[in-house]
């Protein structure tokens, strides 16, 4: 508060007399008793605060209905002859103070229309609008009701759009003031005689401030300590200058989820005169995703530093108003030899002539004085963040929204829009809210969980540090429209995840757990495809039966080995064809018996060799024909006996050579005829004796020469008759002896010695018998 004793200064008043001050009350209704007088006037105004005017009036009209003034405009004129200062407001309160003699005493309270915005509380949100846009939207509507306007002037701050800005259980007044504080925008009130009303004006630089006007139209207000009323000019009676130690810097830090590895911070710090620093560290105050920390830190520092240099004074200038500049003159302190800015002014005046009883005591003339707070006009004017930000206590629920006809509405970051139940005018579409992040069970770089809340779902929304501008979806809840996928309480032992096909909702994927004792089950359902990718091993154990049913084709690709162990039986039933392709070897081991039944044809193709080993017997039964075709050599090796039995004819046709080796005896039985036809040479060779036996006649026929030879003895015998016949000639030769029989009938016997001996008679007969 200003000092009671004056500051040292020159006290020579200007020549003349300060004009007498009078007070006038005017009502916007135009209806007031003619004798209404202002007895006392008080007004408190400050930069970035709605002002308050309290006026005590008196009238002899004790029965007048003053109630009708409530809520109407009013005007107080402070008159110094031709110099008039008018202040405007709305009557917000009327107090009946009682009677003084035969006069009624009342107290009227006047406030600017802007102050009445504290009686309107809303919970709503604004999207993609700047603070200036939001203030315009609120004030143009709410002040217009009172025929008031506001002037944004040339303000540049607050023009960047905010993605999301919530007014949560907050009066319009608190909401607008808080936003202006956050943007570093101050406001003052101009009392405009042309508008016949006050006007809210925004300022964000010192150049937007104007100066107070003295009676001589200058902005200079001299220091007049003694007898200021004897001067013909308004003056300042005292100024107390105050210095305080304040914080020297501010550091602000915040986190942006779009750049999670980078902490955002900004610092402004300058040491005091003693090179010491006192820094304030703030975090979490960043309002939207644009990086504005540097600006916020500078604003905070300016607001914190302002109390460090302040003046408190007292004067009689009715032209002083919060937000105006003035030039003091005549103060002995060098600090006051500069232009000052009025931050706060408290006016007080009275007119004792309004009550005859008081006039007799204090004289007929009224008094006026003010007390003010000021700072150097060069100080950066930034409002302190005094309006508390609303705090959301606990989680809320909301409904996920999106454009009409869209079931899943999400952006590239997995965020969704919601409709809060408290929204006064809910659109229930993609404009219901900003994009809100959704908490997931895991969230890694391109890995984690992903369940996007869908349009119509009820979600749980929490707010980071209770800040309504920072919502976060943390879960989903069922409601009367969205029931659990497993009806309760009947299926209380079931847990799981069941999705819904989109668009349309005609199917679902599902993972369900049944925990009912004795009926435990894990159920997996894929509405269409199911893809399993295992980078390394997969192990699957089924304690009892397993059933696999494939509605169409099945493809299985094993890039290395496959082993199948069936401890008991295996049955494979194929409704149509079966094709097996083995690019290398195939080995089949049957410990006991193997039966292969082919209902029709069986074709077996072997690209190279085939080896078949049978530990004991082999039996092959062919119901009809069998053909064996060997492209090159065919060899049959039998360790013991070989029996071939053919019920009808048997034919063996070999395109090249055929060799048969039998380690022991070989036996061949033909029920009827057997024919061996050799294209060229036929050789039958036995290492020891050889024998051809026929049940009847045996014929050997050669279309060319026929040779029968033996390296040892040879015997041809017949139990009955023997016939040796040739068409041309037969020769029997042994060494130099031979017998030649020709078809002419000639017989020649030649040899060294010829003996003819018979056990009976020897007859020689011919047409001619020669004898040496």
XYZ file of C-alpha atoms in Angstrom:
772
model
C 0.000 0.000 0.000
C 1.204 3.577 -0.572
C 2.906 5.349 2.303
C 0.927 7.575 4.596
C 3.742 10.117 4.577
C 4.677 11.667 1.263
C 7.768 10.873 -0.685
C 10.302 13.703 -0.844
C 9.509 15.873 -3.830
C 8.832 19.404 -4.915
C 5.538 20.544 -3.515
C 4.906 23.837 -5.280
C 1.446 23.560 -6.794
C 0.490 24.987 -10.107
C -1.400 28.242 -9.941
C -5.172 27.966 -9.891
C -7.559 25.581 -8.271
C -8.363 21.924 -9.071
C -11.936 21.889 -10.385
C -14.540 20.485 -8.055
C -15.447 16.852 -8.682
C -19.077 15.759 -8.977
C -20.579 12.280 -9.357
C -23.509 11.401 -11.591
C -25.430 8.128 -11.903
C -27.273 7.231 -15.092
C -29.370 4.143 -15.683
C -29.712 2.332 -18.937
C -33.446 2.134 -18.277
C -33.616 5.924 -18.098
C -35.862 5.705 -15.033
C -34.394 6.917 -11.770
C -35.871 9.238 -9.152
C -34.870 12.783 -10.005
C -33.296 13.350 -6.607
C -30.926 10.357 -6.666
C -27.488 11.453 -5.496
C -24.167 9.553 -5.311
C -22.959 9.585 -1.770
C -19.934 7.315 -2.083
C -18.083 5.809 -5.056
C -15.516 2.995 -5.004
C -13.966 1.231 -7.980
C -11.248 -1.439 -8.103
C -9.710 -2.272 -11.469
C -6.579 -4.144 -12.548
C -4.959 -5.413 -15.710
C -6.406 -8.834 -16.625
C -9.130 -8.610 -13.975
C -12.807 -7.652 -14.265
C -13.394 -4.454 -12.327
C -15.907 -3.828 -9.557
C -17.764 -0.562 -8.912
C -19.641 0.038 -5.673
C -21.889 3.107 -5.525
C -23.828 4.268 -2.464
C -26.817 6.411 -3.428
C -29.468 8.281 -1.490
C -32.971 9.356 -2.415
C -36.061 10.668 -0.758
C -38.140 8.292 -2.867
C -38.156 5.573 -0.225
C -40.908 3.611 -1.951
C -39.299 3.564 -5.365
C -38.963 0.049 -6.864
C -35.229 -0.103 -7.412
C -35.411 -3.857 -8.086
C -36.015 -3.193 -11.776
C -32.475 -1.822 -12.078
C -30.951 -5.244 -11.418
C -29.236 -6.554 -14.535
C -29.515 -3.261 -16.417
C -26.768 -1.009 -17.666
C -25.562 1.878 -15.525
C -23.066 4.684 -15.924
C -21.083 6.719 -13.385
C -19.760 10.077 -14.540
C -16.846 11.670 -12.686
C -17.063 15.329 -13.656
C -14.397 18.025 -13.245
C -16.121 20.807 -15.084
C -15.571 20.057 -18.785
C -13.375 17.025 -18.050
C -15.580 13.962 -17.641
C -14.582 10.388 -17.088
C -17.401 7.871 -17.453
C -17.310 4.269 -16.304
C -19.864 1.705 -17.436
C -21.160 -1.565 -16.128
C -24.144 -3.731 -15.343
C -25.878 -3.536 -11.997
C -25.310 -6.972 -10.475
C -26.347 -6.328 -6.874
C -28.597 -3.936 -4.903
C -28.345 -3.616 -1.138
C -30.808 -1.607 0.936
C -28.680 0.033 3.646
C -31.501 1.643 5.534
C -32.748 5.160 6.187
C -30.861 8.274 7.133
C -33.500 10.683 8.262
C -36.050 10.728 5.535
C -33.621 9.480 2.866
C -33.257 5.892 1.644
C -29.683 4.653 1.330
C -28.866 1.955 -1.236
C -25.676 0.328 -2.474
C -25.349 -0.631 -6.146
C -22.666 -2.990 -7.387
C -21.651 -2.753 -11.033
C -19.530 -5.202 -12.990
C -18.520 -5.443 -16.647
C -20.582 -7.828 -18.776
C -17.439 -9.963 -19.063
C -17.599 -10.664 -15.312
C -21.077 -12.157 -15.689
C -19.560 -14.970 -17.741
C -18.657 -16.576 -14.420
C -22.334 -17.487 -14.077
C -22.239 -19.685 -17.176
C -20.557 -23.041 -16.656
C -19.930 -25.423 -19.545
C -18.236 -28.684 -20.317
C -17.390 -28.785 -23.999
C -14.507 -29.107 -26.389
C -13.010 -27.153 -29.231
C -10.981 -28.714 -32.020
C -8.430 -27.322 -34.443
C -9.094 -23.767 -33.288
C -6.654 -21.178 -32.018
C -7.168 -19.406 -28.697
C -8.194 -16.278 -30.572
C -10.774 -18.342 -32.467
C -12.114 -19.859 -29.246
C -12.267 -16.482 -27.464
C -14.074 -15.002 -30.453
C -16.564 -17.866 -30.477
C -17.312 -17.537 -26.749
C -17.298 -13.759 -26.387
C -19.125 -12.839 -29.564
C -22.053 -14.925 -28.365
C -22.019 -14.271 -24.636
C -21.154 -10.559 -24.677
C -23.604 -9.946 -27.478
C -26.435 -10.797 -25.082
C -25.470 -7.655 -23.112
C -24.896 -5.530 -26.231
C -21.191 -5.634 -25.543
C -18.273 -6.326 -27.822
C -14.595 -7.027 -27.489
C -11.624 -5.805 -29.464
C -8.765 -8.256 -30.220
C -6.772 -5.366 -31.618
C -3.476 -6.318 -33.224
C -2.775 -9.271 -30.959
C -0.547 -11.897 -32.623
C -0.301 -14.424 -29.850
C -2.806 -17.243 -29.610
C -3.171 -17.629 -33.366
C -1.772 -21.191 -33.606
C -4.559 -23.795 -33.770
C -4.822 -26.230 -30.918
C -5.674 -29.779 -31.848
C -7.881 -30.101 -28.803
C -8.983 -27.705 -26.067
C -11.502 -28.622 -23.372
C -13.668 -26.423 -21.201
C -14.410 -28.790 -18.351
C -16.859 -27.795 -15.600
C -15.527 -24.319 -16.047
C -17.256 -20.962 -16.239
C -16.936 -19.064 -19.477
C -15.051 -16.377 -17.580
C -12.509 -18.759 -16.061
C -12.104 -20.562 -19.382
C -11.401 -17.437 -21.433
C -9.120 -15.921 -18.802
C -7.169 -19.164 -18.460
C -6.622 -19.417 -22.204
C -5.433 -15.803 -22.361
C -3.036 -16.460 -19.476
C -1.666 -19.546 -21.221
C -0.998 -17.525 -24.374
C 0.560 -14.557 -22.545
C -2.263 -12.212 -23.556
C -3.432 -9.505 -21.136
C -6.705 -7.620 -21.267
C -7.994 -4.249 -20.117
C -11.318 -2.424 -20.239
C -11.917 0.675 -22.225
C -14.952 2.786 -21.240
C -16.134 3.960 -24.633
C -18.453 6.967 -24.686
C -19.392 6.279 -28.291
C -20.517 2.754 -27.431
C -22.025 3.851 -24.090
C -20.480 0.688 -22.679
C -17.256 -0.845 -21.588
C -15.222 -2.827 -24.098
C -12.814 -5.671 -23.424
C -9.516 -5.145 -25.265
C -6.669 -7.643 -25.694
C -3.000 -6.670 -25.582
C 0.198 -8.690 -26.017
C 2.800 -5.931 -26.548
C 3.568 -2.607 -24.880
C 2.942 -0.749 -28.126
C -0.755 -1.472 -27.802
C -0.985 0.495 -24.554
C -2.132 4.103 -24.467
C -1.432 6.888 -21.986
C -3.594 8.503 -19.362
C -4.639 12.124 -20.023
C -4.336 14.946 -17.525
C -6.514 18.036 -17.513
C -3.983 19.720 -19.792
C -4.288 16.758 -22.255
C -0.700 15.636 -21.495
C 0.363 12.307 -19.978
C 2.480 14.013 -17.326
C 1.296 13.871 -13.732
C 3.452 15.899 -11.352
C 4.302 15.033 -7.786
C 2.348 17.437 -5.519
C 2.580 16.371 -1.920
C 1.056 19.306 -0.112
C -2.254 20.931 -0.985
C -2.780 19.143 -4.293
C -6.292 20.578 -4.508
C -4.810 24.039 -4.935
C -3.280 23.027 -8.261
C -5.209 23.283 -11.517
C -3.964 19.931 -12.633
C -4.320 16.336 -11.425
C -1.296 14.985 -9.640
C 0.378 12.196 -7.706
C 0.797 12.710 -3.990
C 3.101 9.787 -3.221
C 4.903 6.854 -4.821
C 6.658 4.118 -2.897
C 9.161 2.125 -4.954
C 9.662 -1.510 -4.021
C 12.326 -4.004 -5.046
C 12.050 -7.712 -4.275
C 14.151 -10.788 -4.921
C 12.410 -12.975 -7.486
C 13.193 -16.053 -9.502
C 15.765 -15.384 -12.196
C 14.792 -18.085 -14.667
C 12.395 -20.766 -15.741
C 13.020 -24.161 -17.274
C 10.079 -25.972 -18.834
C 10.137 -29.565 -19.976
C 7.595 -31.806 -21.582
C 7.202 -35.038 -23.510
C 5.858 -35.408 -27.047
C 4.748 -38.928 -27.949
C 5.483 -38.188 -31.597
C 9.199 -37.852 -30.773
C 9.516 -40.131 -27.725
C 13.324 -40.302 -27.689
C 13.697 -36.528 -27.466
C 12.819 -34.618 -24.314
C 11.509 -31.168 -25.104
C 12.764 -28.412 -22.864
C 13.526 -24.729 -22.933
C 15.247 -22.541 -20.401
C 15.479 -18.813 -19.835
C 17.764 -17.743 -17.034
C 19.778 -14.636 -16.269
C 21.689 -14.138 -13.004
C 20.809 -11.276 -10.674
C 23.081 -8.376 -9.824
C 25.077 -10.690 -7.564
C 25.437 -13.301 -10.318
C 23.157 -15.739 -8.536
C 20.387 -17.734 -10.140
C 17.088 -18.997 -8.803
C 15.493 -21.147 -11.435
C 11.927 -22.513 -11.418
C 11.561 -25.935 -13.028
C 8.142 -26.664 -14.547
C 7.019 -29.694 -16.482
C 3.892 -31.039 -18.109
C 2.471 -27.628 -18.998
C 2.755 -27.936 -22.757
C -0.665 -27.515 -24.253
C -0.560 -28.945 -27.761
C 1.862 -30.833 -29.948
C 3.522 -27.753 -31.498
C 6.730 -27.008 -29.634
C 6.092 -23.715 -27.828
C 8.114 -24.303 -24.673
C 10.541 -21.452 -25.341
C 7.694 -18.950 -25.547
C 6.013 -20.369 -22.457
C 9.258 -20.252 -20.459
C 9.829 -16.611 -21.404
C 6.247 -15.731 -20.453
C 6.557 -17.454 -17.100
C 9.805 -15.698 -16.376
C 8.280 -12.303 -17.233
C 5.337 -12.940 -14.913
C 7.620 -14.076 -12.083
C 9.965 -11.108 -12.478
C 7.249 -8.427 -12.484
C 6.866 -8.228 -8.668
C 10.607 -7.477 -8.425
C 10.128 -3.832 -9.490
C 6.873 -2.229 -8.456
C 5.619 1.122 -7.353
C 2.710 1.868 -5.025
C 1.255 5.340 -5.117
C -1.569 7.693 -4.216
C -3.084 10.489 -6.300
C -6.156 12.402 -7.366
C -6.193 11.738 -11.123
C -9.588 10.494 -12.251
C -7.921 9.798 -15.583
C -5.898 6.925 -14.079
C -7.100 3.590 -15.332
C -5.576 0.085 -15.194
C -3.590 -0.546 -18.373
C -2.724 3.113 -19.029
C 0.740 4.634 -18.988
C 1.726 7.912 -17.360
C 4.845 10.007 -16.876
C 5.622 11.052 -13.297
C 7.285 14.407 -12.814
C 9.199 15.780 -9.879
C 10.016 12.590 -7.946
C 13.485 12.496 -6.414
C 14.025 8.777 -7.192
C 15.860 8.114 -10.436
C 13.935 4.843 -10.812
C 10.782 6.880 -11.315
C 12.258 9.059 -13.996
C 10.631 6.936 -16.661
C 7.194 6.114 -17.996
C 5.142 3.923 -15.695
C 2.327 1.469 -16.399
C -0.684 1.290 -14.107
C -1.380 -2.332 -13.134
C -4.026 -1.673 -10.511
C -6.050 1.340 -9.442
C -8.434 1.642 -6.480
C -10.673 4.708 -6.739
C -12.590 6.152 -3.831
C -14.742 9.254 -3.762
C -17.586 10.708 -1.755
C -20.041 13.571 -1.911
C -21.183 14.649 1.579
C -23.713 16.984 0.043
C -25.797 13.955 -0.935
C -26.916 13.766 2.706
C -27.701 17.012 4.487
C -26.567 15.607 7.803
C -23.108 14.803 6.411
C -22.845 18.053 4.500
C -23.120 19.971 7.702
C -20.181 18.043 9.159
C -17.730 17.878 6.228
C -18.680 20.721 3.935
C -20.384 20.840 0.608
C -17.541 19.613 -1.626
C -16.814 15.980 -2.474
C -13.463 14.262 -2.310
C -11.619 11.816 -4.520
C -8.389 9.848 -4.239
C -6.891 6.736 -5.695
C -4.244 4.225 -4.793
C -2.380 2.504 -7.586
C 0.230 -0.099 -8.363
C 2.604 0.436 -11.256
C 5.670 -0.954 -12.993
C 8.044 0.517 -15.550
C 6.310 0.689 -18.907
C 9.323 -1.093 -20.434
C 8.515 -4.259 -18.464
C 7.159 -7.090 -20.591
C 3.512 -7.367 -19.595
C 2.567 -11.012 -19.248
C -0.307 -12.229 -17.075
C 0.511 -14.591 -14.255
C -1.075 -18.029 -14.576
C -3.491 -17.549 -11.689
C -6.582 -19.270 -13.069
C -6.418 -22.944 -12.111
C -6.759 -25.452 -14.889
C -9.702 -27.793 -14.278
C -8.789 -31.222 -13.025
C -10.578 -34.404 -14.054
C -10.832 -36.623 -11.028
C -10.838 -40.259 -12.062
C -11.654 -42.022 -15.317
C -14.705 -41.450 -17.488
C -16.423 -43.426 -20.219
C -17.250 -42.349 -23.759
C -18.584 -43.829 -27.006
C -16.252 -44.335 -29.979
C -17.473 -42.371 -32.995
C -16.697 -42.049 -36.678
C -18.130 -40.925 -39.999
C -21.546 -42.257 -40.959
C -21.386 -45.855 -42.194
C -17.826 -46.446 -41.001
C -17.278 -49.193 -38.442
C -13.588 -48.599 -37.722
C -12.342 -45.006 -37.679
C -8.644 -44.738 -36.831
C -5.595 -42.711 -37.848
C -2.039 -43.835 -38.579
C -1.157 -43.748 -34.865
C -4.021 -45.993 -33.775
C -6.031 -43.088 -32.309
C -9.813 -42.905 -32.326
C -12.513 -40.287 -31.720
C -15.081 -40.491 -28.924
C -18.280 -38.843 -27.802
C -18.352 -37.884 -24.111
C -21.712 -38.156 -22.427
C -21.334 -34.661 -20.972
C -21.111 -32.923 -24.341
C -24.027 -30.456 -24.475
C -24.565 -30.809 -28.233
C -23.213 -34.252 -29.185
C -22.714 -34.814 -32.935
C -21.842 -38.522 -32.593
C -19.534 -38.487 -35.615
C -15.847 -38.048 -36.386
C -15.990 -34.452 -35.092
C -17.035 -35.512 -31.579
C -13.509 -35.182 -30.220
C -9.908 -34.959 -31.216
C -7.905 -38.083 -32.044
C -7.282 -39.843 -28.720
C -4.453 -42.294 -28.118
C -5.378 -45.835 -27.077
C -3.384 -47.741 -24.459
C -2.416 -51.256 -25.556
C -1.048 -54.203 -23.561
C 2.281 -53.862 -25.388
C 3.567 -51.103 -27.636
C 7.015 -51.675 -29.138
C 8.604 -50.504 -32.396
C 6.393 -52.265 -34.969
C 5.490 -54.971 -32.448
C 3.085 -55.306 -29.555
C -0.688 -55.596 -29.176
C -3.248 -53.928 -31.417
C -6.946 -53.794 -30.615
C -8.628 -50.728 -32.117
C -11.838 -49.672 -30.359
C -14.614 -49.623 -32.951
C -17.425 -47.193 -33.550
C -20.156 -47.728 -30.954
C -17.919 -49.267 -28.295
C -17.914 -47.724 -24.829
C -14.356 -46.972 -23.748
C -12.711 -45.889 -20.505
C -10.967 -42.521 -20.844
C -8.441 -41.238 -18.357
C -6.612 -37.916 -18.416
C -2.869 -37.548 -17.967
C -2.292 -35.765 -14.644
C -6.021 -34.992 -14.654
C -5.573 -32.583 -17.582
C -8.805 -32.536 -19.657
C -6.716 -31.572 -22.703
C -4.792 -34.851 -22.490
C -7.235 -37.771 -22.720
C -6.050 -41.371 -23.006
C -8.220 -44.423 -23.663
C -7.275 -47.200 -21.251
C -9.925 -49.861 -21.828
C -13.396 -50.867 -22.998
C -16.541 -51.800 -21.082
C -19.745 -53.593 -22.036
C -23.055 -51.806 -21.729
C -26.752 -52.307 -22.415
C -26.196 -52.179 -26.176
C -22.955 -54.168 -26.279
C -23.208 -57.451 -24.380
C -20.445 -59.945 -23.655
C -19.785 -62.501 -26.436
C -20.467 -65.293 -23.939
C -23.821 -64.937 -22.229
C -23.522 -64.552 -18.483
C -23.800 -65.939 -15.922
C -24.362 -69.199 -17.846
C -20.892 -69.107 -19.397
C -19.004 -67.624 -16.483
C -16.194 -70.166 -16.893
C -15.462 -68.969 -20.417
C -12.856 -66.376 -21.283
C -11.570 -65.288 -24.623
C -11.354 -62.865 -27.502
C -14.002 -62.706 -30.194
C -13.640 -60.220 -33.027
C -16.210 -59.083 -35.562
C -15.808 -59.070 -39.352
C -15.856 -55.590 -40.823
C -17.663 -54.236 -42.621
C -20.935 -56.001 -42.145
C -20.252 -58.051 -39.035
C -21.174 -61.358 -40.697
C -18.348 -63.359 -39.152
C -15.738 -63.445 -36.435
C -12.372 -64.759 -35.361
C -12.236 -66.198 -31.892
C -9.930 -67.527 -29.194
C -11.935 -68.941 -26.312
C -10.975 -70.712 -23.089
C -13.392 -72.978 -21.279
C -12.327 -73.533 -17.668
C -15.236 -75.647 -16.459
C -13.675 -78.543 -14.527
C -13.744 -81.692 -16.626
C -14.726 -79.767 -19.789
C -11.682 -77.583 -20.234
C -11.220 -76.462 -23.822
C -9.252 -74.029 -25.949
C -11.297 -73.020 -28.984
C -9.839 -71.229 -32.003
C -12.005 -70.049 -34.870
C -10.835 -68.319 -38.041
C -13.617 -66.855 -40.141
C -11.533 -67.311 -43.275
C -7.784 -67.935 -43.378
C -5.470 -69.054 -40.582
C -1.742 -68.547 -41.046
C 0.826 -69.912 -38.604
C 4.467 -68.863 -39.016
C 7.082 -70.562 -36.792
C 10.644 -69.341 -37.345
C 12.256 -72.334 -35.604
C 10.813 -75.463 -33.957
C 7.192 -76.302 -33.323
C 6.168 -78.988 -30.861
C 2.630 -80.227 -30.569
C 1.438 -82.846 -28.109
C -2.083 -84.287 -28.130
C -2.872 -86.463 -25.129
C -5.687 -88.358 -26.792
C -7.351 -88.175 -30.221
C -6.767 -85.608 -32.919
C -9.065 -84.997 -35.858
C -8.241 -82.874 -38.884
C -10.826 -82.039 -41.525
C -9.952 -79.934 -44.584
C -12.896 -78.778 -46.661
C -10.882 -78.374 -49.862
C -7.208 -78.782 -50.769
C -4.327 -79.237 -48.371
C -0.681 -78.539 -49.189
C 2.171 -79.512 -46.927
C 5.770 -78.535 -47.663
C 8.603 -79.896 -45.521
C 11.866 -78.311 -46.657
C 14.041 -80.882 -44.907
C 13.259 -84.224 -43.250
C 9.913 -85.441 -41.998
C 9.457 -88.280 -39.534
C 6.089 -89.787 -38.670
C 5.863 -92.325 -35.847
C 2.569 -94.168 -35.378
C 2.735 -96.460 -32.372
C -0.283 -98.496 -33.486
C -2.288 -98.571 -36.732
C -2.467 -95.950 -39.460
C -5.263 -95.814 -41.975
C -5.211 -93.494 -44.960
C -8.322 -93.266 -47.123
C -8.138 -91.279 -50.352
C -11.375 -90.657 -52.212
C -9.754 -90.166 -55.606
C -6.196 -90.083 -56.948
C -3.012 -90.316 -54.925
C 0.246 -88.971 -56.268
C 3.524 -89.239 -54.410
C 6.744 -87.683 -55.738
C 10.109 -88.466 -54.127
C 13.021 -86.557 -55.599
C 15.640 -88.948 -54.205
C 15.504 -92.326 -52.446
C 12.534 -93.944 -50.795
C 12.722 -96.635 -48.162
C 9.707 -98.460 -46.762
C 10.204 -100.927 -43.910
C 7.344 -103.169 -42.876
C 8.240 -105.185 -39.781
C 5.500 -107.745 -40.396
C 3.126 -108.162 -43.337
C 2.241 -105.695 -46.089
C -0.819 -105.962 -48.278
C -1.371 -103.720 -51.282
C -4.723 -103.990 -53.022
C -5.286 -102.154 -56.293
C -8.873 -102.211 -57.503
C -7.930 -101.601 -61.111
C -4.637 -100.873 -62.860
C -1.241 -100.569 -61.191
C 1.559 -98.825 -62.994
C 5.015 -98.629 -61.508
C 7.757 -96.680 -63.267
C 11.364 -96.787 -62.063
C 13.754 -94.344 -63.707
C 16.874 -96.422 -63.008
C 17.562 -99.634 -61.087
C 15.296 -101.628 -58.889
C 16.335 -104.106 -56.216
C 13.839 -106.244 -54.389
C 14.925 -108.364 -51.428
C 12.557 -110.865 -49.826
C 13.824 -112.637 -46.740
C 11.670 -115.753 -47.255
C 9.043 -116.526 -49.869
C 7.554 -114.286 -52.518
C 4.254 -114.998 -54.192
C 2.734 -113.022 -57.010
C -0.724 -113.750 -58.371
C -1.892 -112.109 -61.593
C -5.555 -112.662 -62.439
C -5.027 -112.127 -66.169
C -2.019 -111.075 -68.246
C 1.361 -109.880 -67.069
C 3.982 -108.252 -69.224
C 7.584 -107.690 -68.211
C 9.510 -105.386 -70.527
C 13.239 -104.976 -69.924
C 14.980 -102.341 -72.018
C 18.439 -103.874 -71.634
C 19.644 -106.853 -69.615
C 17.454 -108.871 -67.313
C 19.002 -111.241 -64.836
C 17.204 -113.653 -62.558
C 19.293 -115.269 -59.826
C 17.780 -118.043 -57.756
C 19.722 -119.381 -54.807
C 17.828 -122.691 -54.792
C 15.271 -124.168 -57.117
C 13.333 -122.150 -59.685
C 9.901 -123.313 -60.709
C 7.886 -121.568 -63.370
C 4.339 -122.796 -63.897
C 2.268 -121.435 -66.752
C -1.352 -122.508 -67.087
C -1.477 -121.650 -70.806
C 1.099 -120.498 -73.285
C 4.306 -118.799 -72.155
C 6.339 -116.480 -74.309
C 9.643 -114.847 -73.571
C 10.857 -112.275 -76.040
C 14.273 -110.728 -75.531
C 15.411 -107.953 -77.845
C 19.078 -108.533 -76.979
C 20.851 -111.166 -74.939
C 19.349 -113.144 -72.090
C 21.380 -114.891 -69.434
C 20.095 -117.129 -66.698
C 22.353 -118.382 -63.923
C 21.121 -120.973 -61.457
C 23.379 -121.834 -58.530
C 21.778 -125.241 -57.984
C 19.207 -127.255 -59.866
C 16.796 -125.626 -62.262
C 13.533 -127.210 -63.210
C 11.008 -126.088 -65.763
C 7.664 -127.831 -66.287
C 5.440 -127.056 -69.256
C 1.940 -128.554 -69.249
C 1.659 -128.637 -73.021
C 3.868 -127.277 -75.779
C 6.995 -125.216 -75.333
C 8.712 -123.358 -78.111
C 12.124 -121.764 -77.980
C 12.941 -119.533 -80.890
C 16.385 -117.948 -81.182
C 17.030 -115.312 -83.818
C 20.634 -116.384 -84.304
C 22.714 -118.875 -82.349
C 21.449 -121.175 -79.586
C 23.912 -122.697 -77.144
C 22.921 -125.108 -74.414
C 25.824 -125.996 -72.170
C 26.028 -128.154 -69.055
C 29.147 -128.321 -66.898
C 28.588 -132.053 -66.397
C 25.993 -134.390 -67.942
C 23.085 -133.105 -69.918
C 19.859 -134.825 -70.757
C 16.787 -134.071 -72.849
C 13.850 -136.395 -72.118
C 10.483 -136.338 -73.837
C 7.453 -138.421 -73.150
C 7.031 -139.166 -76.859
C 8.886 -138.204 -80.000
C 11.634 -135.579 -79.874
C 12.431 -133.638 -82.951
C 15.368 -131.290 -83.504
C 15.015 -129.165 -86.620
C 17.502 -126.669 -88.038
C 16.901 -124.562 -91.122
C 20.676 -124.313 -91.543
C 23.516 -126.549 -90.468
C 23.047 -128.594 -87.307
C 26.080 -129.686 -85.290
C 26.062 -132.056 -82.318
C 29.501 -132.451 -80.749
C 31.062 -133.786 -77.611
C 34.614 -133.410 -76.324
C 34.284 -136.939 -74.978
C 32.080 -139.919 -75.684
C 28.727 -139.425 -77.320
C 25.955 -141.966 -77.421
C 22.719 -141.960 -79.393
C 20.382 -144.783 -78.562
C 16.755 -145.707 -78.898
C 14.768 -148.364 -77.098
C 12.935 -149.237 -80.333
C 13.965 -147.814 -83.645
C 16.495 -145.073 -84.484
C 16.396 -143.091 -87.710
C 19.114 -140.753 -89.035
C 17.893 -139.084 -92.244
C 19.259 -136.356 -94.513
C 17.879 -135.097 -97.843
C 21.246 -135.156 -99.740
C 24.004 -136.961 -97.899
C 24.928 -138.509 -94.581
C 28.542 -138.925 -93.574
C 29.685 -140.963 -90.597
C 33.364 -140.352 -89.943
C 35.844 -141.411 -87.351
C 39.466 -140.566 -88.017
C 40.302 -141.818 -91.596
C 37.387 -144.222 -91.652
C 34.070 -142.993 -92.925
C 30.762 -144.075 -94.372
C 28.997 -141.793 -96.868
C 25.341 -142.285 -97.785
C 24.040 -140.248 -100.698
C 20.465 -139.570 -101.845
C 21.306 -141.468 -105.086
C 21.550 -144.606 -103.016
C 25.334 -144.883 -103.217
C 27.106 -145.926 -100.085
C 30.838 -145.595 -99.739
C 32.769 -147.209 -96.926
C 36.422 -146.400 -96.665
C 39.063 -147.131 -94.142
C 42.420 -148.784 -93.563
C 41.007 -152.098 -92.544
C 37.420 -153.047 -92.838
C 36.007 -156.046 -91.016
C 32.539 -157.303 -91.609
C 31.507 -159.758 -89.014
C 28.168 -161.199 -88.252
C 26.991 -163.667 -85.686
C 24.879 -165.135 -88.435
C 25.061 -165.266 -92.218
C 26.510 -162.202 -94.146
C 24.897 -161.655 -97.531
C 26.345 -159.396 -100.246
C 23.975 -158.669 -103.090
C 24.119 -156.262 -105.984
C 23.659 -155.987 -109.745
C 27.307 -156.307 -109.933
C 29.691 -157.294 -107.201
C 33.370 -156.412 -107.709
C 36.043 -158.076 -105.754
C 39.767 -157.359 -106.072
